[in-house]
Short mmCIF file of C-alpha atoms in Angstrom, two decimals:
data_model
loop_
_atom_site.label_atom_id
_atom_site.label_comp_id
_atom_site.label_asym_id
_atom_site.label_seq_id
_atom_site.Cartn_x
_atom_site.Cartn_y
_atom_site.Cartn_z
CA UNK A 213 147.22 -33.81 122.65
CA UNK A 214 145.29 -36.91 122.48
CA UNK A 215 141.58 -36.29 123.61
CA UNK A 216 139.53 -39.40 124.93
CA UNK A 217 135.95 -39.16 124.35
CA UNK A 218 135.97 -42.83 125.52
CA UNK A 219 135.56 -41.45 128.95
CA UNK A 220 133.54 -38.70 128.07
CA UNK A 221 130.80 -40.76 126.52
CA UNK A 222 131.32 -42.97 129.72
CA UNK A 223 130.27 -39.86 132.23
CA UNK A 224 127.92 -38.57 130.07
CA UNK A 225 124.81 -40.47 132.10
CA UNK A 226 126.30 -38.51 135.10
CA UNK A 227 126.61 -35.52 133.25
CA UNK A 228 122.97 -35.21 131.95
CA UNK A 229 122.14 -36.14 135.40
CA UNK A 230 123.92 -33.26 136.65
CA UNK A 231 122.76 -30.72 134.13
CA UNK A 232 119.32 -31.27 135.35
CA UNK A 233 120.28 -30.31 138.65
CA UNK A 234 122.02 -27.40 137.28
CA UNK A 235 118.97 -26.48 135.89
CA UNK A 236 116.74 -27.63 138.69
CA UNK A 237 118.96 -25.27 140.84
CA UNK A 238 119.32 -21.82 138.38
CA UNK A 239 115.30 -22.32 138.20
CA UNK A 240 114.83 -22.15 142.20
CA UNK A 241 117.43 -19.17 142.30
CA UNK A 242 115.68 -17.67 139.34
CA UNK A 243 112.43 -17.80 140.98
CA UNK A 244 112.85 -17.11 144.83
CA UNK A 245 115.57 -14.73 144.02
CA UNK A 246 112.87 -12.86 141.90
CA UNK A 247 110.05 -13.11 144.65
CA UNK A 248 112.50 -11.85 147.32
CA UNK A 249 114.50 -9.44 145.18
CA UNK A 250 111.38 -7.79 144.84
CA UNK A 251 110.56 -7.79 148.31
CA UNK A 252 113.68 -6.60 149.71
CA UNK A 253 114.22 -3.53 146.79
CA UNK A 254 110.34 -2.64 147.99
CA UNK A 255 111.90 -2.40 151.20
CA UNK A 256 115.15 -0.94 150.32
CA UNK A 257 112.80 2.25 148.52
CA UNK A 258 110.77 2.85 152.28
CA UNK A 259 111.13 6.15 153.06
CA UNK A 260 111.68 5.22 156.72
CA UNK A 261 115.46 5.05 157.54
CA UNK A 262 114.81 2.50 160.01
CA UNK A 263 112.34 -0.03 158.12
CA UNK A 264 115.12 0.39 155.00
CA UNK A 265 117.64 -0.50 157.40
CA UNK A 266 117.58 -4.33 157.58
CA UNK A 267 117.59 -4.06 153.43
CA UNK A 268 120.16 -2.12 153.18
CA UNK A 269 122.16 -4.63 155.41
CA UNK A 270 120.93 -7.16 153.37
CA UNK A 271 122.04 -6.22 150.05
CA UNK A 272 125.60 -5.40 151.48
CA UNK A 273 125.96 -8.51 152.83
CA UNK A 274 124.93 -11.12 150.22
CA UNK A 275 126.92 -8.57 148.01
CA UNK A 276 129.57 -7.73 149.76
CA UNK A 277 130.73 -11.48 150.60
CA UNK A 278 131.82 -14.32 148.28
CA UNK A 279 128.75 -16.63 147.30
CA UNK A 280 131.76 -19.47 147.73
CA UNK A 281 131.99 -18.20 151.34
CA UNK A 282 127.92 -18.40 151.68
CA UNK A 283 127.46 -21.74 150.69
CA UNK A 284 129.89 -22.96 153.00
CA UNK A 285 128.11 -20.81 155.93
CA UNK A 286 124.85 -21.97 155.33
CA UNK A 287 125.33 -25.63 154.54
CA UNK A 288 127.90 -26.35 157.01
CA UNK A 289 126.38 -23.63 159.62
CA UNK A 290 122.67 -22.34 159.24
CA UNK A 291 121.42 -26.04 157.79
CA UNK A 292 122.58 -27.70 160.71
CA UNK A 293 120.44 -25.16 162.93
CA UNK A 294 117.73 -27.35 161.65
CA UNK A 295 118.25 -30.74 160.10
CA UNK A 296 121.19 -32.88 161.09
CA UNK A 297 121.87 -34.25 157.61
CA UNK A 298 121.93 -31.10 155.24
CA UNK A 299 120.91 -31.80 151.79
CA UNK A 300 123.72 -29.83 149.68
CA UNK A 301 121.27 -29.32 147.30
CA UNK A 302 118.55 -27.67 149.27
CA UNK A 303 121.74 -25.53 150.32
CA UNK A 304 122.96 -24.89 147.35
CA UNK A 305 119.73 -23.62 146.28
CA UNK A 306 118.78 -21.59 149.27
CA UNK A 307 122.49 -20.03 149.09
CA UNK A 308 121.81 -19.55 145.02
CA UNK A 309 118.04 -17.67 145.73
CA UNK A 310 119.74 -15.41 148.99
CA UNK A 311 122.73 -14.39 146.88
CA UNK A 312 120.39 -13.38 144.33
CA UNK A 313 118.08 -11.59 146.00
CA UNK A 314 120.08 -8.70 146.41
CA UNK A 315 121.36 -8.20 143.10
CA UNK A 316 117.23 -8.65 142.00
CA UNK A 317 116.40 -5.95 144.26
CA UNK A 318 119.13 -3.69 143.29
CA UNK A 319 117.79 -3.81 139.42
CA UNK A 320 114.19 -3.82 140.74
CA UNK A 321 114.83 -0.38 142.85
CA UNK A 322 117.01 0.94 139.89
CA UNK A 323 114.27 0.14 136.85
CA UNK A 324 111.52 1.87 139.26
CA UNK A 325 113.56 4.49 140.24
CA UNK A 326 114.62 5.38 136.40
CA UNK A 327 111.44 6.01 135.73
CA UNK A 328 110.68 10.17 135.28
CA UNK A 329 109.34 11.61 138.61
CA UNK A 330 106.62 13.36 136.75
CA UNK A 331 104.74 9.88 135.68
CA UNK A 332 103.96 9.33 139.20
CA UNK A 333 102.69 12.83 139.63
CA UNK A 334 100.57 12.72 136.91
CA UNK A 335 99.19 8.86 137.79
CA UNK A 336 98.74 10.82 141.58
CA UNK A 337 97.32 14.54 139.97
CA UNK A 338 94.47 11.81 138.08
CA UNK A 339 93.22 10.20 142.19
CA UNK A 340 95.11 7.36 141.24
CA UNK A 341 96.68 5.72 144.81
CA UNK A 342 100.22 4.84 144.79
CA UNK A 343 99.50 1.15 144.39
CA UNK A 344 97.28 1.34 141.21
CA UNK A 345 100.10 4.26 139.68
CA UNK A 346 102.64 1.74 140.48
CA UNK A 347 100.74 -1.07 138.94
CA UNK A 348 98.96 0.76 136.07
CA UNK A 349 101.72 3.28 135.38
CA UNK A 350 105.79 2.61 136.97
CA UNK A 351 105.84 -1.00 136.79
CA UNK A 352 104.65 -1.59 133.41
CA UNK A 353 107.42 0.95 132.23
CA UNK A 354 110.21 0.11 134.66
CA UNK A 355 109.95 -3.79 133.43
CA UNK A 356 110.48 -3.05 130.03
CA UNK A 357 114.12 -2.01 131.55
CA UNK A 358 114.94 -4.42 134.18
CA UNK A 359 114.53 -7.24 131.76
CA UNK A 360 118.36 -6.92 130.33
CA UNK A 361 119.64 -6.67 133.88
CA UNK A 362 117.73 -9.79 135.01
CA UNK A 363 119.14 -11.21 132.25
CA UNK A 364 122.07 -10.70 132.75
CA UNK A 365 121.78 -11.78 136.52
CA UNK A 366 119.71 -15.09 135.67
CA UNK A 367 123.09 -15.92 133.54
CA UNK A 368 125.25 -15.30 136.39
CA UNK A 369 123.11 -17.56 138.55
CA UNK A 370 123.92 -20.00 135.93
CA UNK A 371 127.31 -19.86 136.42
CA UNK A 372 127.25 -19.29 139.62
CA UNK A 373 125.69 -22.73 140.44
CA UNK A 374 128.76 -24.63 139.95
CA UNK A 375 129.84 -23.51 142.98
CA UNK A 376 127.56 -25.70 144.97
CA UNK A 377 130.14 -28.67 143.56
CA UNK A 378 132.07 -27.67 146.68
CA UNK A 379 129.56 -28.99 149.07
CA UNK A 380 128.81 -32.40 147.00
CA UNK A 381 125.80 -31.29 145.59
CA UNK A 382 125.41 -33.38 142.47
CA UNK A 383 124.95 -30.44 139.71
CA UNK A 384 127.07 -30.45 136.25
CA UNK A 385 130.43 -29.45 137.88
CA UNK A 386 130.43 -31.81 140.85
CA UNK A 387 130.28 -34.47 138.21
CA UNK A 388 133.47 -32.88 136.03
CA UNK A 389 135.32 -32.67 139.25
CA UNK A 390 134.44 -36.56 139.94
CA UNK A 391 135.82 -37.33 136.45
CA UNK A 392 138.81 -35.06 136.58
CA UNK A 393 139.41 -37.40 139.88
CA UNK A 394 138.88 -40.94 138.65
CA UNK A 395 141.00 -40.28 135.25
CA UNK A 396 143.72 -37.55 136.20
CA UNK A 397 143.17 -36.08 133.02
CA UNK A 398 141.75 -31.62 132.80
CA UNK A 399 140.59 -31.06 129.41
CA UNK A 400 137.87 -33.85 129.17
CA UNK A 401 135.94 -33.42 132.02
CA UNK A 402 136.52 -29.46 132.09
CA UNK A 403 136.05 -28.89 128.57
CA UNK A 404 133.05 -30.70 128.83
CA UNK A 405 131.35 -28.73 131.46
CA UNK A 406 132.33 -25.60 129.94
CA UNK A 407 130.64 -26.57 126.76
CA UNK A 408 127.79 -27.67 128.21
CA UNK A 409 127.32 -24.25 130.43
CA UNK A 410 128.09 -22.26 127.01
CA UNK A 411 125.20 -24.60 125.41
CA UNK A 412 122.89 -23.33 128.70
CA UNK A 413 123.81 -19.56 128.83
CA UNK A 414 123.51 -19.38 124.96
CA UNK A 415 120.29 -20.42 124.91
CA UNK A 416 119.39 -18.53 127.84
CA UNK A 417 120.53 -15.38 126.23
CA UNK A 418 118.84 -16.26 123.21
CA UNK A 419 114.98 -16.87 124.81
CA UNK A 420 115.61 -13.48 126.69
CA UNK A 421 116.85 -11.37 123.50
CA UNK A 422 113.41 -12.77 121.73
CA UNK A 423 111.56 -11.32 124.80
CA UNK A 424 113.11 -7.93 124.72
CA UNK A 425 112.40 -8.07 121.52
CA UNK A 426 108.40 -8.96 121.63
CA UNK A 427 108.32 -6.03 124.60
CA UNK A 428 109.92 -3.52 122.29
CA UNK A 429 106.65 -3.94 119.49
CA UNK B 717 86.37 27.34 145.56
CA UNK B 718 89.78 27.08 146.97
CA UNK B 719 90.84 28.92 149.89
CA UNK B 720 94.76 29.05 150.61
CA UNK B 721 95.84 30.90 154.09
CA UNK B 722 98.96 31.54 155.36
CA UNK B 723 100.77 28.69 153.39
CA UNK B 724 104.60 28.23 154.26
CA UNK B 725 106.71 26.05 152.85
CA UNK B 726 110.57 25.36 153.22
CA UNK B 727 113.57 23.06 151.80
CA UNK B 728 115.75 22.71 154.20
CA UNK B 729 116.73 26.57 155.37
CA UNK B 730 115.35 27.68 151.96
CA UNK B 731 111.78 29.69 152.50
CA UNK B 732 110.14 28.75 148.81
CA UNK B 733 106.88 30.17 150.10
CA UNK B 734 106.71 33.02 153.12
CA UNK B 735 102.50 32.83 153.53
CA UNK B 736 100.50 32.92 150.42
CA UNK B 737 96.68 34.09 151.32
CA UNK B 738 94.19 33.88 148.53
CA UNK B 739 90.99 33.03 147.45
CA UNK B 740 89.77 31.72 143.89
CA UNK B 741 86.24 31.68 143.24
CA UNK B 742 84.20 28.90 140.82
CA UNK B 743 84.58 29.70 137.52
CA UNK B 744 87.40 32.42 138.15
CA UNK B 745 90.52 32.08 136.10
CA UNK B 746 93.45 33.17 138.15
CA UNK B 747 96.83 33.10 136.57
CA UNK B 748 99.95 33.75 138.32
CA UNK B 749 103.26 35.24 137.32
CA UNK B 750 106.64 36.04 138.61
CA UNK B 751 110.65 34.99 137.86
CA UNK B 752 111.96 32.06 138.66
CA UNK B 753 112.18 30.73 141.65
CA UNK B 754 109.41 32.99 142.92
CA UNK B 755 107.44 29.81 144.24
CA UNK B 756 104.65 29.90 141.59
CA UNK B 757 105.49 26.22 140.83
CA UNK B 758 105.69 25.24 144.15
CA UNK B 759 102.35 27.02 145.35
CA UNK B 760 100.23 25.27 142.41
CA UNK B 761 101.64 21.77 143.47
CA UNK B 762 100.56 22.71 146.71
CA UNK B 763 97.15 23.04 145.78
CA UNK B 764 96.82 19.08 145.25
CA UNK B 765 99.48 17.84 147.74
CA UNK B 766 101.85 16.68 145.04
CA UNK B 767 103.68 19.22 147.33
CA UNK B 768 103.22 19.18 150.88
CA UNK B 769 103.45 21.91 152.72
CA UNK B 770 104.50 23.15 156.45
CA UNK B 771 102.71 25.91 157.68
CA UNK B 772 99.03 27.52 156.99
CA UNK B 773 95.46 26.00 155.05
CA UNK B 774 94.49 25.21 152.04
CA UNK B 775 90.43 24.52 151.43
CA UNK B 776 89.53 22.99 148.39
CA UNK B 777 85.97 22.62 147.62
CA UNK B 778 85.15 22.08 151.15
CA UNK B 779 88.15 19.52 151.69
CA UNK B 780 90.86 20.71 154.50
CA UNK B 781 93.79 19.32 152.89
CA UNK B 782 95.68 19.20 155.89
CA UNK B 783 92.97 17.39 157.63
CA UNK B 784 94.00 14.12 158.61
CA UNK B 785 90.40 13.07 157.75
CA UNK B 786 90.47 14.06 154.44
CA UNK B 787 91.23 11.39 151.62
CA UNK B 788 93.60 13.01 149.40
CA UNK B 789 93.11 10.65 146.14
CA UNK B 790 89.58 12.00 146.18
CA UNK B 791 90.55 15.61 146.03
CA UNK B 792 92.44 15.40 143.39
CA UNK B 793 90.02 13.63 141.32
CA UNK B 794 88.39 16.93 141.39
CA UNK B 795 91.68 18.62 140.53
CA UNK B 796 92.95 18.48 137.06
CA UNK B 797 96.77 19.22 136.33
CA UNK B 798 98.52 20.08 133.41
CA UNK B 799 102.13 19.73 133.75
CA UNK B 800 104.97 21.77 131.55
CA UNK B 801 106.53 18.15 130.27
CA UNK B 802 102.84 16.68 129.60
CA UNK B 803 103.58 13.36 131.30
CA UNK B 804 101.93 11.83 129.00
CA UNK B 805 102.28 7.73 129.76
CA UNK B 806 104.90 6.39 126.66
CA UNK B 807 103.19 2.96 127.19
CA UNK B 808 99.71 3.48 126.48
CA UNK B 809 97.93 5.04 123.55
CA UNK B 810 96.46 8.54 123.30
CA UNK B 811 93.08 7.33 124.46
CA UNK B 812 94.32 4.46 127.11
CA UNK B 813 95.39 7.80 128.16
CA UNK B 814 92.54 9.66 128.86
CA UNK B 815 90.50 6.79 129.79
CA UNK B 816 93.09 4.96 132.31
CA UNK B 817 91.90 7.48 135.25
CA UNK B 818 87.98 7.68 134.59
CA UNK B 819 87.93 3.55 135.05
CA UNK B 820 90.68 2.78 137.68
CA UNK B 821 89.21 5.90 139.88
CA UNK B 822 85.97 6.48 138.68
CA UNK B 823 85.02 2.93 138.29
CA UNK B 824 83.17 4.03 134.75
CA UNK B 825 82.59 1.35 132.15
CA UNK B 826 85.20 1.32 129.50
CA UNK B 827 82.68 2.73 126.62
CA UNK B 828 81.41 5.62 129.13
CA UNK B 829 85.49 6.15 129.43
CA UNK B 830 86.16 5.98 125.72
CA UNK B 831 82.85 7.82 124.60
CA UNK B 832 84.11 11.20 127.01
CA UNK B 833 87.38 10.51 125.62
CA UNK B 834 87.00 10.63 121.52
CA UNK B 835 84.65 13.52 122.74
CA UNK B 836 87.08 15.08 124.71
CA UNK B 837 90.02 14.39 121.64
CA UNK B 838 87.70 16.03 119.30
CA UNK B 839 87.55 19.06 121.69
CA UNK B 840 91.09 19.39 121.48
CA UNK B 841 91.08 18.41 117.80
CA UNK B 842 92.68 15.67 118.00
CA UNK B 843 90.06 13.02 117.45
CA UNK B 844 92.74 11.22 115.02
CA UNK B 845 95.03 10.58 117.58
CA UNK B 846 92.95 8.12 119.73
CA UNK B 847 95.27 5.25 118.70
CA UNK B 848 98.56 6.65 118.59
CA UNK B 849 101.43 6.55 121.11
CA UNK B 850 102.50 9.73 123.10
CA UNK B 851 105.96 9.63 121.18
CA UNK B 852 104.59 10.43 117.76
CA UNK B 853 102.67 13.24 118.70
CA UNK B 854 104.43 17.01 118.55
CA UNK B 855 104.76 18.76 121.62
CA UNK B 856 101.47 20.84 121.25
CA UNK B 857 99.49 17.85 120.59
CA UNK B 858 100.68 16.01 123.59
CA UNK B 859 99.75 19.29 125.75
CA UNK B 860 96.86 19.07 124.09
CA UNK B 861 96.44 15.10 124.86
CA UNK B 862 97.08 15.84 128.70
CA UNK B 863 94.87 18.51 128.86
CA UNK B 864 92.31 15.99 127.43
CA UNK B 865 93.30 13.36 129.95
CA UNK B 866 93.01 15.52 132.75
CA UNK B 867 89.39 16.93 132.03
CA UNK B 868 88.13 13.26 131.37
CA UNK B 869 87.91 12.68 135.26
CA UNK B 870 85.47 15.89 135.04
CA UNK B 871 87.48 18.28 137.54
CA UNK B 872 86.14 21.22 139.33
CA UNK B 873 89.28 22.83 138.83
CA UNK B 874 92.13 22.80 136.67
CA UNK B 875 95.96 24.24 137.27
CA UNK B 876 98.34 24.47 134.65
CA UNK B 877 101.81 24.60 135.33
CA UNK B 878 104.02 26.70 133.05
CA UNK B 879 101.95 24.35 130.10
CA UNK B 880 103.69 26.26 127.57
CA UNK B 881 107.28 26.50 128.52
CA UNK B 882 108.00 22.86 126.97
CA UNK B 883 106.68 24.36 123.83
CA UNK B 884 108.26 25.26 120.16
CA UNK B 885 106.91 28.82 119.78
CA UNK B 886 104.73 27.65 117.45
CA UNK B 887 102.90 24.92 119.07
CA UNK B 888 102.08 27.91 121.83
CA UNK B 889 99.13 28.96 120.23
CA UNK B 890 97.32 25.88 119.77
CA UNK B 891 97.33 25.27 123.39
CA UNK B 892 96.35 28.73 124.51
CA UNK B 893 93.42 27.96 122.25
CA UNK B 894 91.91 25.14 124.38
CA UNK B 895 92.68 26.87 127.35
CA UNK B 896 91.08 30.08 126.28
CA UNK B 897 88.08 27.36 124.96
CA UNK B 898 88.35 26.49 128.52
CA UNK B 899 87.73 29.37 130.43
CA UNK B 900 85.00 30.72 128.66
CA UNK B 901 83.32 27.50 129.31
CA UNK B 902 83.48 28.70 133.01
CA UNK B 903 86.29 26.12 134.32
CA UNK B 904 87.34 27.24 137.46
CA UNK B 905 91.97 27.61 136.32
CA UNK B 906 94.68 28.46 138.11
CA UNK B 907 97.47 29.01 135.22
CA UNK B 908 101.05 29.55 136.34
CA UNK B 909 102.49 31.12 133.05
CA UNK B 910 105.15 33.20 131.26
CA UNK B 911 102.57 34.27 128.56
CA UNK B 912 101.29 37.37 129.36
CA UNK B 913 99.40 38.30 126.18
CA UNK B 914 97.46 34.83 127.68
CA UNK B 915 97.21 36.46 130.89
CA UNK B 916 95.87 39.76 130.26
CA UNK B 917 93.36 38.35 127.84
CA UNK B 918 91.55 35.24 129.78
CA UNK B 919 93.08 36.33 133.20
CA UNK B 920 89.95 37.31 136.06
CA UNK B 921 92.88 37.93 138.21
CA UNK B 922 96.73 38.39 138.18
CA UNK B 923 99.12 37.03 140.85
CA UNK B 924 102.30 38.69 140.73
CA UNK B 925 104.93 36.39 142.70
CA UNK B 926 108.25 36.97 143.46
CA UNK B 927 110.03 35.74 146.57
CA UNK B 928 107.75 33.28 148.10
CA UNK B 929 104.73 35.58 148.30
CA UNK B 930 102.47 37.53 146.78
CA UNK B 931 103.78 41.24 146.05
CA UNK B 932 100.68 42.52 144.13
CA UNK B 933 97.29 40.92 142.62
CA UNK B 934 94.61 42.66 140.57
CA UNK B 935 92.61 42.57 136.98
CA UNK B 936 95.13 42.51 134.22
CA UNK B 937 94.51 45.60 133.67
CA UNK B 938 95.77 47.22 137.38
CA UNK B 939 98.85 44.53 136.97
CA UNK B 940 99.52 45.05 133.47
CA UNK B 941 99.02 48.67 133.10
CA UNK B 942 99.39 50.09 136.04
CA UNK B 943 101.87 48.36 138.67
CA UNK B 944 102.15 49.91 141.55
CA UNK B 945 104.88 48.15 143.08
CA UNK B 946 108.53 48.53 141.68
CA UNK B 947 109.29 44.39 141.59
CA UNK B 948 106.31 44.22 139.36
CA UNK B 949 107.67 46.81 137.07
CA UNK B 950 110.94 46.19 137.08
CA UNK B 951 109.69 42.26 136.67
CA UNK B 952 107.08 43.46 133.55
CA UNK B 953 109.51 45.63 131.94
CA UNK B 954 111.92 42.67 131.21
CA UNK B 955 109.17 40.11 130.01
CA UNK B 956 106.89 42.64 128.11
#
C-alpha cells in the first residue's frame, strides 16, 4: 500500500482550517448544551406532571431520533423558517447544543438525584430554603459526580460534530470528504481525520481526568 | 411549646398516623416509643414539615404550621433535628458544618459562627475535630457532630430521631451523654428511641406508639412499671 503524504501535506491548510471549526463547534455544543441541559433536567425534576411534560418530550425526542436526522431537519427545515440562506454552521451548531441538551439534563437530574435524601432534610431541618440547600449542600456534591458523565458526553459531541460535513459545513470531516473526492483515494484523507479526532478526544480526556482528579483532594 | 391535635397522615390507603393529640411543654423532655412502623418516625418529621401531613394541627411556638401564612424555613430554625444516619455534609469540614446554617440563615458573622461552634465541639468533646471531614469521624462522633450542628442555630426545641440506632453498641453511650447533658440544661426534646434505660432515666414523659396513635403516655415510671394496657406490655416485655 503506497501512502501519499504529498496530498496530505497539500490539504493540511484546509484541514487546520477545519479543525478549528470542529472546535469552534464542540465549544458552542459544550456550552449551550450545558446552559440548557441544566435548564431542561431542572424542569424534567418539577413535581408538576404537567410543567415536566414538555421536558420529558424533549429529552425523548432529541434522544430518541438520529442527530444525522436533526441536522438535516433543522438546516434544511427550521433555518429556513427564518433566514433564506442557512449558514450550515450556525446549524450545525444549534443541532450539536439541542442534541446535547438532553443527554446534559439527563446526567444533571441523575447526579442531583444520587445524592442521599437525608442531605436535603438536614440542609431543610437547619431553615435553609431549597435554593441555598441546593446551592450550599446538593450541587456542590452532585458535581463532583456528573463530571465523568459530562465527560464522557463533551467527547461524544466531539465526534458527533462530523456529522455536520453532511450539510457543507466546513469542520474537519467536510474537508476529508473533499479530499477523498478530488484524489479517489480512502486511507489519506480518512486516516487523517481519524488521527486528528484521536489527537482532540485524547486530550480532552486527559484535561478532564486532571480535573476529577483536583476535585477528588 | 408544641401543640399537636388530631394529626392524620396517610400513604396512599396506608393510615401511618390515625390522630395523635399531645402537648409538650418548654423544657419537657418527651420521648416516644413503640415497634416499627408504629408512626413514631413519621410523627417527629411531622413536627417540622419535613413530613407533611393531611389531617389535624400542629402549633409550634406560636407558629400554625398549616397556616398558609406561616414561613416554614423560620420554624425550623427554631427546631433542631438529629437524624439516625447523622447527615452530616461529606463535603465540608466538621466546623463548615456547624457553622454553614448560623451564616446562610442567621446571617451571623463567620467568627460569631465559628466562636459558638468550637464552643459547641468542646461541649460535645470534640473540639479536635473542627477541621476534619465527616468520613473520618466514628459513628458516635458524627452523632455527636450533628447534634453540635443542630444546636448552633440556638433551637427552642430539639427531636431526635432513633439517634442511636445507626450506632455500634459502644458508641451508644457517648451520645446518650450529651443528650442527657442536654436535658438537664432544660432543652425542650422530643426523642424517638429504642433505648429505654435512656427513657426511663431523662424521660418527663413516655409516649407509647403503636399503630398510628398513641395507646398509653405517662412518667416512666406508670409506662415502665406499671402498663396498663396489654400492647404496652406485650411491646415492653420483648424490648426490656
Amino acid at each position: 500500500m503506497d501512502f501519499r503524504f504529498d496530498i496530505v501535506v497539500e490539504y493540511a491548510p484546509f484541514f487546520l482550517k477545519g479543525v478549528l471549526w470542529t472546535i469552534g463547534l464542540s465549544l458552542v455544543g459544550i456550552v449551550f448544551g450545558t446552559v440548557l441541559g441544566l435548564v431542561i433536567g431542572l424542569g424534567k425534576m418539577v413535581q408538576n406532571r404537567f410543567i415536566r411534560l414538555p421536558f420529558d418530550w424533549y429529552v425523548h425526542f432529541f434522544r430518541g431520533t438520529p442527530l444525522f436526522v436533526q441536522i438535516l431537519l433543522i438546516h434544511f427545515g427550521v433555518m429556513p423558517m427564518f433566514t433564506a440562506q442557512p449558514n450550515p454552521l450556525v446549524s450545525g451548531a444549534i443541532s450539536l447544543s439541542l442534541n446535547a441538551a438532553a443527554y446534559i439534563a439527563e446526567i444533571f437530574r441523575a447526579g442531583i438525584q444520587s445524592i442521599d435524601r437525608g442531605q436535603m432534610e438536614a440542609a431543610r431541618s437547619l431553615g435553609m430554603t431549597h435554593v441555598q440547600a441546593m446551592r450550599y449542600i446538593i450541587l456542590p456534591q452532585a458535581i463532583k459526580r456528573m463530571i465523568p458523565p459530562l465527560g464522557n458526553e463533551f467527547i461524544v459531541l466531539i465526534k458527533d460534530s462530523s456529522l455536520a460535513a453532511i450539510i457543507a459545513a466546513p469542520e474537519l470531516m467536510y474537508w476529508g470528504r473533499a479530499m477523498q473526492g478530488q484524489y479517489y483515494r480512502v486511507w489519506e484523507p480518512y486516516l487523517t481525520v481519524a488521527l486528528i479526532y484521536l489527537i482532540l478526544t485524547l486530550s480532552l480526556s486527559k484535561l478532564l481526568h486532571r480535573l476529577e482528579r483536583r476535585y477528588d483532594a | 411549646m408544641i401543640q399537636v391535635t388530631n394529626l392524620k397522615k396517610s400513604y396512599g390507603s396506608l393510615h401511618v398516623l390515625k390522630g395523635i393529640d399531645v402537648h409538650i411543654r418548654e423544657k419537657e423532655v418527651v420521648v416516644v416509643i413503640g415497634p416499627s412502623g408504629s408512626g413514631k418516625s413519621t410523627f417527629l418529621r411531622c413536627l417540622n414539615m419535613l413530613e407533611d401531613f393531611d389531617e389535624g394541627d400542629i402549633i409550634i411556638d406560636g407558629f400554625r404550621l398549616k397556616d398558609p401564612k406561616t414561613d416554614l424555613n423560620k420554624v425550623r430554625e427554631e427546631v433542631g433535628m438529629v437524624f439516625q444516619r447523622f447527615n452530616l455534609f461529606p463535603h465540608m469540614t466538621v466546623l463548615d458544618n456547624i457553622t454553614l446554617a448560623p451564616m446562610k440563615v442567621r446571617k451571623w458573622p463567620k467568627e460569631k459562627a465559628a466562636e459558638k461552634a468550637l464552643q459547641l465541639l468542646a461541649k460535645v468533646g470534640l473540639q479536635d475535630k473542627a477541621n476534619v471531614y465527616p468520613d473520618s469521624l466514628s459513628g458516635g462522633q458524627a452523632q455527636r457532630v450533628a447534634i453540635a450542628r443542630a444546636l448552633a442555630m440556638e433551637p427552642k426545641v430539639m427531636l431526635f430521631d432513633e439517634p442511636t440506632s445507626a450506632l455500634d453498641p459502644e458508641m451508644v453511650g457517648e451520645v446518650l451523654a450529651v443528650m442527657k447533658q442536654l436535658a438537664k440544661e432544660g432543652m425542650t426534646m422530643v426523642v424517638v428511641t429504642h433505648e429505654m434505660g435512656f427513657a426511663r432515666e431523662v424521660g418527663d414523659r413516655v409516649l407509647f406508639m403503636d399503630g398510628g396513635v398513641i395507646v398509653e403516655e405517662g412518667t416512666p415510671q406508670q409506662i415502665f412499671d406499671a402498663p396498663q394496657h396489654e400492647r404496652t406490655k406485650s411491646f415492653l416485655s420483648k424490648v426490656l
